[in-house]
Amino acid sequence: MSVLIDKFDVFAGGFWLTLQICILAAIGALILGAVVAVLRISPVPPLRALGTAYVTVFRNMPLTVVMFFAAFGLPALGSNADFLRIPGLDAVFSRLGTDLPYFRFALIALSLYTAAFVCEALRSGVNAVPAGQAEAARSLGLTFGQNLRYVVLPQSWKASIVPLGSVIIAMIKNSALVGFFGVIGDLSQTADQLTSAGGYAFIPVAIGISVGYLIMTVPLGALLDRIEKRQAVAR
Amino acid sequence: MNDVATGEPLIVLDGVNKWFGPLHVLDDVSLSVGRGEVVVVIGPSGSGKSTLCRTINRLEPINSGTITFDGTPLPAEGRALAKLRSEVGMVFQSFNLFAHKTILENVTLGPVKVRKEKPAAVRERGLALLDRVGIANQADKYPAQLSGGQQQRAAIARALAMQPKAMLFDEPTSALDPEMVGEVLDVMTSLARDGMTMVVVTHEMGFARHAANRVVFMADGQLVEEAPPTEFFANPQSERAKDFLSKILTH
């Protein structure tokens, strides 16, 4: 078990990189998922179809395949995903700005995939708001956007927050795949480094990385339980 | 009973048809409502009267026929439709007050966001309207804290805050406890006296008798009979109307 102490810095580095991926992918997925959710409930049929198509593709395809497309498809199209080299943001999240594009590719894949689930979580919240609320808003002359902004969304987020949290927890665990697609040094890839290259026994290393993931997911889960309990009391 | 202004009718339905799947809910319905007129729509449940009411501001789209409001056909979608809806007040059976907003916020939301009016002016008008419907002291409470009758009166104030050209009432007292029906009908009666154009779907025959200019009787999606209330209740022409009245008036 000495690996946990001797190589603490390696674990810590892996933890930090995984945390970076998760923070950025969560932001990306929440924004994109919100856009897709608005498309899916829009009164305009072609926009609805677009939103539904998005969810159908990304919810039903394995994340591994999405990762393949990002890591091999984007370079084939001549893209290094340089639009993600966002000035300022790359000062904190240094991998955003590196010449090696795999961190950015993984981020794109994880965001695209997770956005489909974010969309559905948001939509389930919207569906929990009684139809009469939106109907009354429409009868006053509020437009679709105003209806969402002033009437539906302020009431729907409570019903969305717990499923959204589950989606983010799943995303944190899914991020373990990025090591297989060129990202070096995230938490799960650390295991590979330490065992095959460093010669350490597998089980202590696996325990180390497990603890890393649990540090991220358990508090989030506990927070969700608290929110859920508070909502049950308020109801 | 108020005098009905003559001239161009405000609401005109012409040959309106609507199906819910195989169910023909509105069967070639034609109806015109004059400015300042109070039309009460009655009929057995499932006769299409609520649907009729909801087509006038296009909460229910129709399959064929035309509906004109104030001289213009109803727009299909988008901003033009939103503008039309802002000119037609609607009161629902289940109140549908915005649950996360106070009573006063419910009343001021439309004028501020749709009409872009100044919040201070709208607030004043909103308070005056709440006073008019008798719940000024509830302005800062949330809908769930009010009784059904108070909620429905707040909903009427919310619709009036838009200064609509007409008001639609879709069974406004059907979800109320009996002792609260009167307070809502009182507000509606005073509105009718003030010359508001109203289409009222209701089972309250007393209201139809004393506040309506005209009673419209519907059955099976068809507009069977229309007449002034005294005439209709004393001497219904159709078998369906006779049958309906005999069932409700004997108790």
Coordinates of C-alpha atoms in Angstrom, one line a residue:
Chain A
M1 CA 0.0 0.0 0.0
S2 CA 3.0 2.3 0.2
V3 CA 2.3 3.4 -3.4
L4 CA -0.5 5.6 -2.0
I5 CA 2.0 7.6 0.0
D6 CA 5.0 7.3 -2.3
K7 CA 3.1 8.3 -5.4
F8 CA 0.6 10.7 -3.7
D9 CA 1.6 13.4 -6.1
V10 CA 0.7 11.3 -9.1
F11 CA -2.7 10.5 -7.7
A12 CA -3.3 14.1 -6.8
G13 CA -2.3 15.2 -10.3
G14 CA -4.7 12.6 -11.8
F15 CA -7.4 13.8 -9.5
W16 CA -6.9 17.4 -10.5
L17 CA -6.9 16.6 -14.2
T18 CA -10.1 14.5 -13.9
L19 CA -11.7 17.3 -11.9
Q20 CA -10.8 19.8 -14.6
I21 CA -12.3 17.6 -17.3
C22 CA -15.5 17.1 -15.2
I23 CA -15.9 20.8 -14.4
L24 CA -15.5 21.9 -18.0
A25 CA -17.6 19.0 -19.5
A26 CA -20.4 19.7 -16.9
I27 CA -20.4 23.4 -18.0
G28 CA -20.5 22.4 -21.6
A29 CA -23.1 19.7 -21.1
L30 CA -25.4 22.0 -19.1
I31 CA -25.3 24.8 -21.6
L32 CA -25.7 22.5 -24.6
G33 CA -28.3 20.4 -22.8
A34 CA -30.4 23.5 -22.0
V35 CA -30.3 24.6 -25.6
V36 CA -31.4 21.1 -26.8
A37 CA -34.2 21.0 -24.2
V38 CA -35.5 24.4 -25.4
L39 CA -35.4 23.0 -29.0
R40 CA -37.3 19.9 -27.9
I41 CA -40.2 21.8 -26.3
S42 CA -40.2 24.6 -28.9
P43 CA -43.5 25.3 -30.7
V44 CA -41.7 25.1 -34.1
P45 CA -41.8 21.5 -35.4
P46 CA -38.4 21.6 -37.3
L47 CA -36.6 22.7 -34.1
R48 CA -38.4 20.0 -32.1
A49 CA -37.3 17.5 -34.7
L50 CA -33.7 18.7 -34.4
G51 CA -33.7 18.4 -30.6
T52 CA -35.2 15.0 -30.7
A53 CA -32.7 13.8 -33.3
Y54 CA -29.9 15.1 -31.1
V55 CA -31.1 13.2 -28.1
T56 CA -31.8 10.0 -30.1
V57 CA -28.2 10.0 -31.5
F58 CA -26.2 10.9 -28.4
R59 CA -28.4 9.1 -25.8
N60 CA -28.3 5.8 -27.7
M61 CA -24.7 5.7 -28.8
P62 CA -22.0 4.3 -26.5
L63 CA -19.7 7.0 -25.1
T64 CA -16.7 5.0 -26.4
V65 CA -18.0 5.5 -30.0
V66 CA -18.6 9.2 -29.4
M67 CA -15.0 9.4 -28.1
F68 CA -13.8 7.6 -31.2
F69 CA -15.6 10.0 -33.5
A70 CA -14.1 13.0 -31.6
A71 CA -10.6 11.7 -31.4
F72 CA -10.3 10.4 -34.9
G73 CA -13.2 12.1 -36.8
L74 CA -12.3 15.7 -35.9
P75 CA -8.6 15.4 -37.0
A76 CA -9.8 13.8 -40.2
L77 CA -12.0 16.9 -40.8
G78 CA -8.9 19.0 -40.2
S79 CA -10.0 20.3 -36.8
N80 CA -7.9 20.5 -33.6
A81 CA -10.8 21.9 -31.7
D82 CA -8.8 25.1 -31.3
F83 CA -12.0 27.0 -30.5
L84 CA -11.7 25.6 -27.0
R85 CA -8.4 27.5 -26.4
I86 CA -10.4 30.1 -24.6
P87 CA -8.1 32.9 -23.3
G88 CA -8.3 33.2 -19.6
L89 CA -10.0 29.9 -19.1
D90 CA -6.8 28.1 -20.3
A91 CA -4.8 29.8 -17.6
V92 CA -6.7 27.8 -15.0
F93 CA -7.3 24.7 -17.2
S94 CA -3.9 24.5 -18.8
R95 CA -4.7 21.5 -21.0
L96 CA -7.2 23.5 -22.9
G97 CA -4.3 25.4 -24.5
T98 CA -1.8 22.6 -25.2
D99 CA -0.8 21.7 -28.8
L100 CA -1.9 18.1 -28.2
P101 CA -5.6 18.2 -28.8
Y102 CA -6.8 15.1 -27.0
F103 CA -7.9 16.9 -23.9
R104 CA -10.1 19.1 -26.0
F105 CA -11.4 16.2 -28.1
A106 CA -12.4 14.3 -24.9
L107 CA -14.1 17.3 -23.6
I108 CA -16.2 17.7 -26.7
A109 CA -17.2 14.0 -26.7
L110 CA -18.1 14.0 -23.0
S111 CA -20.1 17.3 -23.3
L112 CA -22.0 16.1 -26.4
Y113 CA -22.8 12.8 -24.9
T114 CA -23.9 14.2 -21.5
A115 CA -25.9 17.0 -23.0
A116 CA -28.5 14.5 -24.2
F117 CA -29.1 13.3 -20.7
V118 CA -29.1 16.9 -19.3
C119 CA -31.7 17.8 -21.9
E120 CA -34.0 14.9 -20.7
A121 CA -33.5 15.8 -17.0
L122 CA -34.5 19.4 -17.7
R123 CA -37.4 18.3 -19.8
S124 CA -38.7 16.0 -17.0
G125 CA -38.7 19.1 -14.8
V126 CA -40.6 21.1 -17.3
N127 CA -43.2 18.3 -17.6
A128 CA -43.6 18.4 -13.9
V129 CA -45.1 21.9 -14.1
P130 CA -48.9 21.7 -14.5
A131 CA -49.9 22.4 -18.1
G132 CA -52.3 25.1 -16.9
Q133 CA -49.4 27.3 -15.8
A134 CA -48.1 27.6 -19.4
E135 CA -51.6 27.9 -20.7
A136 CA -52.4 30.9 -18.4
A137 CA -49.1 32.5 -19.5
R138 CA -50.0 32.0 -23.2
S139 CA -53.5 33.4 -22.6
L140 CA -51.9 36.6 -21.2
G141 CA -49.9 37.0 -24.4
L142 CA -46.5 36.0 -23.2
T143 CA -44.2 34.7 -26.0
F144 CA -42.7 31.2 -25.8
G145 CA -39.4 32.6 -24.5
Q146 CA -41.2 34.8 -21.8
N147 CA -43.3 31.8 -20.9
L148 CA -40.2 29.7 -20.2
R149 CA -38.3 32.5 -18.5
Y150 CA -41.0 33.9 -16.2
V151 CA -43.4 31.0 -15.6
V152 CA -42.2 27.5 -16.5
L153 CA -38.4 27.4 -15.7
P154 CA -38.7 29.1 -12.2
Q155 CA -41.0 26.2 -11.3
S156 CA -39.3 23.4 -13.1
W157 CA -35.7 23.6 -11.8
K158 CA -36.7 22.1 -8.5
A159 CA -37.9 19.0 -10.2
S160 CA -34.8 18.9 -12.5
I161 CA -32.1 19.3 -9.9
V162 CA -32.0 15.7 -8.6
P163 CA -32.0 14.0 -12.0
L164 CA -29.5 16.5 -13.2
G165 CA -27.2 15.6 -10.3
S166 CA -27.4 11.9 -11.2
V167 CA -26.5 12.8 -14.8
I168 CA -23.4 14.7 -13.5
I169 CA -22.3 11.8 -11.3
A170 CA -22.6 9.4 -14.2
M171 CA -20.5 11.9 -16.2
I172 CA -17.8 12.0 -13.6
K173 CA -17.5 8.2 -13.8
N174 CA -17.7 8.2 -17.6
S175 CA -14.7 10.5 -17.7
A176 CA -12.6 7.5 -16.8
L177 CA -12.7 6.7 -20.5
V178 CA -10.7 9.7 -21.6
G179 CA -7.4 8.0 -20.8
F180 CA -8.0 5.5 -23.6
F181 CA -8.3 8.4 -26.1
G182 CA -5.0 10.1 -25.8
V183 CA -5.5 12.1 -22.6
I184 CA -2.5 11.5 -20.4
G185 CA -2.5 11.8 -16.6
D186 CA -6.2 11.7 -15.6
L187 CA -7.2 9.7 -12.6
S188 CA -7.9 6.4 -14.4
Q189 CA -4.9 6.6 -16.7
T190 CA -2.8 7.1 -13.6
A191 CA -3.5 3.5 -12.8
D192 CA -2.0 2.4 -16.1
Q193 CA 1.0 4.6 -15.6
L194 CA 1.7 3.3 -12.1
T195 CA 1.1 -0.4 -12.9
S196 CA 2.6 -1.0 -16.3
A197 CA 5.3 1.6 -16.3
G198 CA 5.9 2.0 -12.6
G199 CA 5.6 -1.7 -11.7
Y200 CA 3.3 -1.2 -8.7
A201 CA 0.8 -3.9 -7.7
F202 CA -2.6 -3.3 -9.2
I203 CA -4.9 -3.5 -6.2
P204 CA -3.4 -0.7 -4.1
V205 CA -3.4 1.5 -7.2
A206 CA -7.0 0.7 -7.9
I207 CA -7.9 1.5 -4.4
G208 CA -6.1 4.9 -4.7
I209 CA -8.0 5.9 -7.9
S210 CA -11.3 4.7 -6.5
V211 CA -10.9 7.0 -3.5
G212 CA -10.2 9.8 -6.0
Y213 CA -13.5 9.2 -7.8
L214 CA -15.4 8.8 -4.5
I215 CA -14.1 12.2 -3.3
M216 CA -15.9 13.7 -6.3
T217 CA -19.1 11.7 -6.4
V218 CA -20.0 11.0 -2.8
P219 CA -20.3 14.6 -1.7
L220 CA -22.4 15.4 -4.8
G221 CA -24.7 12.5 -4.0
A222 CA -25.0 13.6 -0.4
L223 CA -25.9 17.1 -1.5
L224 CA -28.6 15.7 -3.8
D225 CA -30.1 13.7 -1.0
R226 CA -30.3 16.8 1.2
I227 CA -32.0 18.8 -1.6
E228 CA -34.4 16.0 -2.1
K229 CA -35.3 15.8 1.6
R230 CA -35.8 19.6 1.8
Q231 CA -38.1 19.4 -1.2
A232 CA -40.1 16.6 0.4
V233 CA -40.6 18.7 3.5
A234 CA -41.6 21.8 1.5
R235 CA -44.2 19.8 -0.4
Chain B
M1 CA -79.4 44.2 -18.5
N2 CA -77.1 46.5 -20.5
D3 CA -77.7 47.7 -23.9
V4 CA -75.7 46.0 -26.5
A5 CA -73.7 48.3 -28.8
T6 CA -74.6 47.8 -32.4
G7 CA -72.2 47.7 -35.3
E8 CA -69.4 45.2 -36.2
P9 CA -69.5 42.2 -33.9
L10 CA -66.3 41.7 -31.9
I11 CA -66.0 37.9 -32.1
V12 CA -67.2 36.0 -35.2
L13 CA -66.9 32.2 -35.6
D14 CA -67.9 30.9 -39.0
G15 CA -68.3 27.3 -39.9
V16 CA -65.8 26.1 -37.2
N17 CA -65.0 22.4 -37.1
K18 CA -62.7 20.6 -34.8
W19 CA -61.9 17.0 -34.2
F20 CA -60.1 15.3 -31.4
G21 CA -59.1 12.2 -33.3
P22 CA -62.4 10.6 -34.4
L23 CA -64.4 12.8 -32.0
H24 CA -66.1 15.7 -33.8
V25 CA -66.0 18.2 -30.9
L26 CA -67.1 21.3 -32.8
D27 CA -69.5 20.6 -35.7
D28 CA -69.9 23.5 -38.0
V29 CA -70.3 26.1 -35.3
S30 CA -71.1 29.7 -36.2
L31 CA -71.6 32.4 -33.6
S32 CA -71.1 36.1 -33.4
V33 CA -70.6 38.1 -30.2
G34 CA -71.3 41.9 -30.3
R35 CA -69.3 44.5 -28.5
G36 CA -70.4 44.7 -24.9
E37 CA -72.5 41.5 -25.2
V38 CA -72.6 38.8 -22.6
V39 CA -73.1 35.4 -24.1
V40 CA -73.5 32.4 -21.8
V41 CA -72.8 29.0 -23.3
I42 CA -74.5 26.1 -21.6
G43 CA -75.0 22.4 -22.4
P44 CA -74.3 18.9 -21.1
S45 CA -70.7 17.9 -20.4
G46 CA -68.8 16.8 -23.5
S47 CA -70.9 19.1 -25.7
G48 CA -67.9 21.1 -26.8
K49 CA -68.6 24.3 -24.9
S50 CA -65.2 24.5 -23.2
T51 CA -63.5 23.8 -26.5
L52 CA -65.5 26.5 -28.2
C53 CA -64.4 29.0 -25.6
R54 CA -60.7 27.9 -25.9
T55 CA -60.7 28.3 -29.7
I56 CA -61.5 32.0 -29.4
N57 CA -57.9 32.8 -28.2
R58 CA -56.5 29.8 -30.1
L59 CA -55.6 27.7 -27.0
E60 CA -57.3 25.1 -29.2
P61 CA -56.5 25.3 -32.9
I62 CA -59.4 24.5 -35.2
N63 CA -59.5 22.2 -38.2
S64 CA -61.7 24.3 -40.5
G65 CA -63.7 27.4 -40.6
T66 CA -62.7 30.9 -39.6
I67 CA -62.6 32.9 -36.4
T68 CA -62.2 36.7 -36.5
F69 CA -61.6 38.9 -33.5
D70 CA -62.1 42.6 -33.8
G71 CA -62.1 42.4 -37.6
T72 CA -58.9 40.3 -38.0
P73 CA -58.7 36.5 -38.5
L74 CA -56.8 34.8 -35.7
P75 CA -53.1 34.6 -36.4
A76 CA -51.7 31.0 -36.6
E77 CA -48.6 31.4 -34.4
G78 CA -45.9 33.7 -33.1
R79 CA -46.0 37.3 -32.0
A80 CA -49.2 38.2 -33.8
L81 CA -51.0 35.4 -31.9
A82 CA -49.4 36.5 -28.6
K83 CA -50.6 40.1 -29.3
L84 CA -54.2 38.8 -29.9
R85 CA -54.2 36.8 -26.8
S86 CA -53.1 39.8 -24.8
E87 CA -56.3 41.5 -25.9
V88 CA -58.5 38.6 -24.8
G89 CA -58.7 37.8 -21.1
M90 CA -59.2 34.2 -20.0
V91 CA -60.3 32.7 -16.8
F92 CA -59.9 29.0 -16.3
Q93 CA -61.8 26.4 -14.3
S94 CA -58.6 25.6 -12.2
F95 CA -57.6 29.3 -11.8
N96 CA -54.0 28.6 -13.0
L97 CA -52.5 31.4 -11.0
F98 CA -48.7 31.3 -11.2
A99 CA -47.8 29.3 -8.2
H100 CA -44.4 30.9 -7.6
K101 CA -45.6 34.5 -7.7
T102 CA -47.6 36.6 -5.3
I103 CA -51.1 37.6 -6.1
L104 CA -49.9 41.1 -7.1
E105 CA -47.1 39.7 -9.2
N106 CA -49.6 37.5 -10.9
V107 CA -51.6 40.5 -11.8
T108 CA -48.7 42.7 -12.9
L109 CA -46.6 40.1 -14.9
G110 CA -48.6 40.5 -18.2
P111 CA -48.7 44.3 -18.4
V112 CA -45.0 44.6 -17.5
K113 CA -43.7 41.9 -19.7
V114 CA -46.1 41.8 -22.6
R115 CA -47.1 45.5 -22.8
K116 CA -43.8 46.8 -21.4
E117 CA -45.7 49.2 -19.1
K118 CA -44.0 50.9 -16.2
P119 CA -44.0 48.7 -13.2
A120 CA -45.0 51.5 -10.8
A121 CA -48.1 52.3 -12.8
V122 CA -49.1 48.7 -13.3
R123 CA -48.7 48.1 -9.6
E124 CA -51.1 50.8 -8.8
R125 CA -53.6 49.5 -11.4
G126 CA -53.1 46.0 -10.1
L127 CA -53.9 47.0 -6.5
A128 CA -57.0 48.9 -7.7
L129 CA -58.1 45.8 -9.5
L130 CA -57.5 43.6 -6.5
D131 CA -59.5 46.0 -4.5
R132 CA -62.3 45.9 -7.0
V133 CA -62.5 42.1 -6.8
G134 CA -62.3 42.4 -3.0
I135 CA -58.9 40.8 -2.2
A136 CA -56.6 43.9 -1.9
N137 CA -55.5 42.6 1.5
Q138 CA -54.2 39.4 -0.1
A139 CA -51.9 41.1 -2.6
D140 CA -48.6 39.8 -1.1
K141 CA -49.7 36.2 -0.4
Y142 CA -49.1 33.3 -2.7
P143 CA -51.9 31.5 -4.5
A144 CA -51.8 28.4 -2.4
Q145 CA -52.5 30.6 0.7
L146 CA -55.9 31.8 -0.7
S147 CA -59.3 30.1 -0.9
G148 CA -60.6 28.9 -4.2
G149 CA -63.0 31.8 -4.5
Q150 CA -60.2 34.3 -3.7
Q151 CA -57.9 32.6 -6.2
Q152 CA -60.5 32.8 -9.0
R153 CA -61.1 36.5 -8.2
A154 CA -57.4 37.1 -8.4
A155 CA -57.4 35.3 -11.8
I156 CA -60.1 37.6 -13.0
A157 CA -58.0 40.6 -11.8
R158 CA -55.0 39.2 -13.6
A159 CA -56.9 39.0 -16.9
L160 CA -58.4 42.5 -16.4
A161 CA -55.0 44.0 -15.8
M162 CA -54.3 43.5 -19.5
Q163 CA -57.3 45.8 -20.2
P164 CA -58.7 43.2 -22.6
K165 CA -61.4 43.9 -25.3
A166 CA -63.2 40.7 -24.3
M167 CA -63.2 38.1 -21.5
L168 CA -63.5 34.4 -21.8
F169 CA -64.7 32.3 -18.8
D170 CA -64.2 28.6 -19.0
E171 CA -66.4 27.1 -16.2
P172 CA -65.1 29.7 -13.7
T173 CA -67.1 28.3 -10.8
S174 CA -67.0 24.6 -11.4
A175 CA -64.0 23.9 -9.2
L176 CA -65.3 26.0 -6.3
D177 CA -66.9 25.0 -3.0
P178 CA -70.6 26.1 -3.1
E179 CA -70.2 28.9 -0.6
M180 CA -67.6 30.5 -2.8
V181 CA -69.5 30.5 -6.1
G182 CA -71.4 33.6 -5.2
E183 CA -68.4 35.9 -4.7
V184 CA -67.0 35.0 -8.1
L185 CA -70.4 35.4 -9.9
D186 CA -70.8 38.8 -8.2
V187 CA -67.5 40.0 -9.8
M188 CA -68.6 38.7 -13.1
T189 CA -72.0 40.3 -12.9
S190 CA -70.4 43.7 -12.1
L191 CA -68.1 43.3 -15.1
A192 CA -71.1 42.5 -17.3
R193 CA -72.9 45.6 -16.1
D194 CA -69.8 47.7 -16.9
G195 CA -70.1 46.7 -20.5
M196 CA -67.4 44.1 -20.9
T197 CA -67.8 41.7 -23.8
M198 CA -68.0 38.2 -22.2
V199 CA -68.2 34.6 -23.3
V200 CA -69.1 32.5 -20.3
V201 CA -69.2 28.7 -20.3
T202 CA -71.0 27.8 -17.1
H203 CA -73.5 25.6 -15.3
E204 CA -74.8 28.5 -13.2
M205 CA -78.3 29.0 -14.6
G206 CA -78.9 31.9 -12.2
F207 CA -76.0 33.8 -13.7
A208 CA -77.3 33.0 -17.2
R209 CA -80.7 34.3 -16.3
H210 CA -79.7 37.6 -14.8
A211 CA -76.5 38.6 -16.5
A212 CA -76.6 37.2 -20.1
N213 CA -77.8 39.0 -23.1
R214 CA -78.0 35.7 -25.0
V215 CA -77.9 32.1 -24.0
V216 CA -76.3 29.6 -26.4
F217 CA -77.1 25.9 -26.0
M218 CA -74.7 23.3 -27.3
A219 CA -75.0 19.5 -27.6
D220 CA -72.7 17.0 -29.3
G221 CA -70.5 19.7 -30.7
Q222 CA -73.4 21.5 -32.4
L223 CA -74.8 24.9 -31.5
V224 CA -78.4 23.8 -31.1
E225 CA -80.2 26.9 -30.0
E226 CA -79.6 30.5 -29.1
A227 CA -82.0 33.0 -27.5
P228 CA -82.3 35.7 -24.9
P229 CA -82.3 34.1 -21.4
T230 CA -85.9 34.8 -20.5
E231 CA -87.1 33.2 -23.8
F232 CA -84.7 30.3 -23.6
F233 CA -85.5 29.2 -20.1
A234 CA -89.3 29.8 -20.5
N235 CA -89.7 28.3 -23.9
P236 CA -86.8 26.2 -25.2
Q237 CA -87.4 25.3 -28.9
S238 CA -85.3 22.1 -29.3
E239 CA -85.8 18.7 -27.8
R240 CA -82.2 18.6 -26.6
A241 CA -82.6 21.9 -24.7
K242 CA -85.9 20.9 -23.2
D243 CA -84.4 17.6 -22.0
F244 CA -81.3 19.4 -20.6
L245 CA -83.4 22.0 -18.8
S246 CA -85.8 19.4 -17.4
K247 CA -82.9 17.6 -15.9
I248 CA -81.2 20.5 -14.2
L249 CA -84.2 22.7 -13.2
T250 CA -86.3 20.1 -11.4
H251 CA -83.9 19.9 -8.5

